[in-house]
């Protein structure tokens, strides 16, 4: 049995499980919702509600984290078992500045770090995921198999 999230796994020795050298996240509809292109003004300013870990656009629309994203980023930053793993984002989002602003403001579940602090590589631009992953492989020198 595997516990949901957190460093303590009472019924499974996580030290025996191999960890990838690179974990890659998409942004829109993976880390947050709504997708930025659906906002009335995706280029506009945002404010951050730190009490709720929610970004609010100038038009009043809220961008929320999905599922366990905050807990996952917290675990990647705080658990020794993930110490050898780097984090990247790869997205075709056409609003790079807004996406980067969100990554710099969304907080881990424990409120200690931003998502940006966990991320080593950023590929936010048009193109395909194949292009993103080739760029990540070249930038990180990490083979897909690792």
XYZ file of C-alpha atoms in Angstrom, residues 1 5 16 20 22 25-26 37 40 44 54 56 60 67 75 82 86 88-90 97 107 109 121 126 128 135 142 144:
29
model
C 0.000 0.000 0.000
C 1.544 12.214 -0.172
C 14.003 1.156 -2.469
C 13.402 9.770 -11.961
C 13.638 14.782 -13.973
C 4.734 19.174 -15.412
C 2.420 20.794 -17.916
C -6.277 31.459 -22.667
C -10.793 37.540 -20.272
C -3.393 41.431 -17.442
C -5.308 31.557 -5.438
C -7.032 36.655 -9.051
C -11.791 39.106 -10.993
C -5.743 18.445 -7.005
C 7.121 16.915 -1.291
C 13.386 13.299 -4.077
C 14.974 17.982 -10.740
C 10.738 21.166 -15.088
C 7.660 22.661 -16.696
C 6.796 22.219 -20.362
C 4.784 36.042 -18.525
C 2.847 28.165 -2.744
C 1.008 23.116 0.750
C 14.022 24.119 -16.189
C 4.588 27.265 -28.784
C 4.938 20.457 -29.525
C 14.979 21.062 -25.310
C 19.284 14.013 -18.551
C 14.700 10.165 -21.111
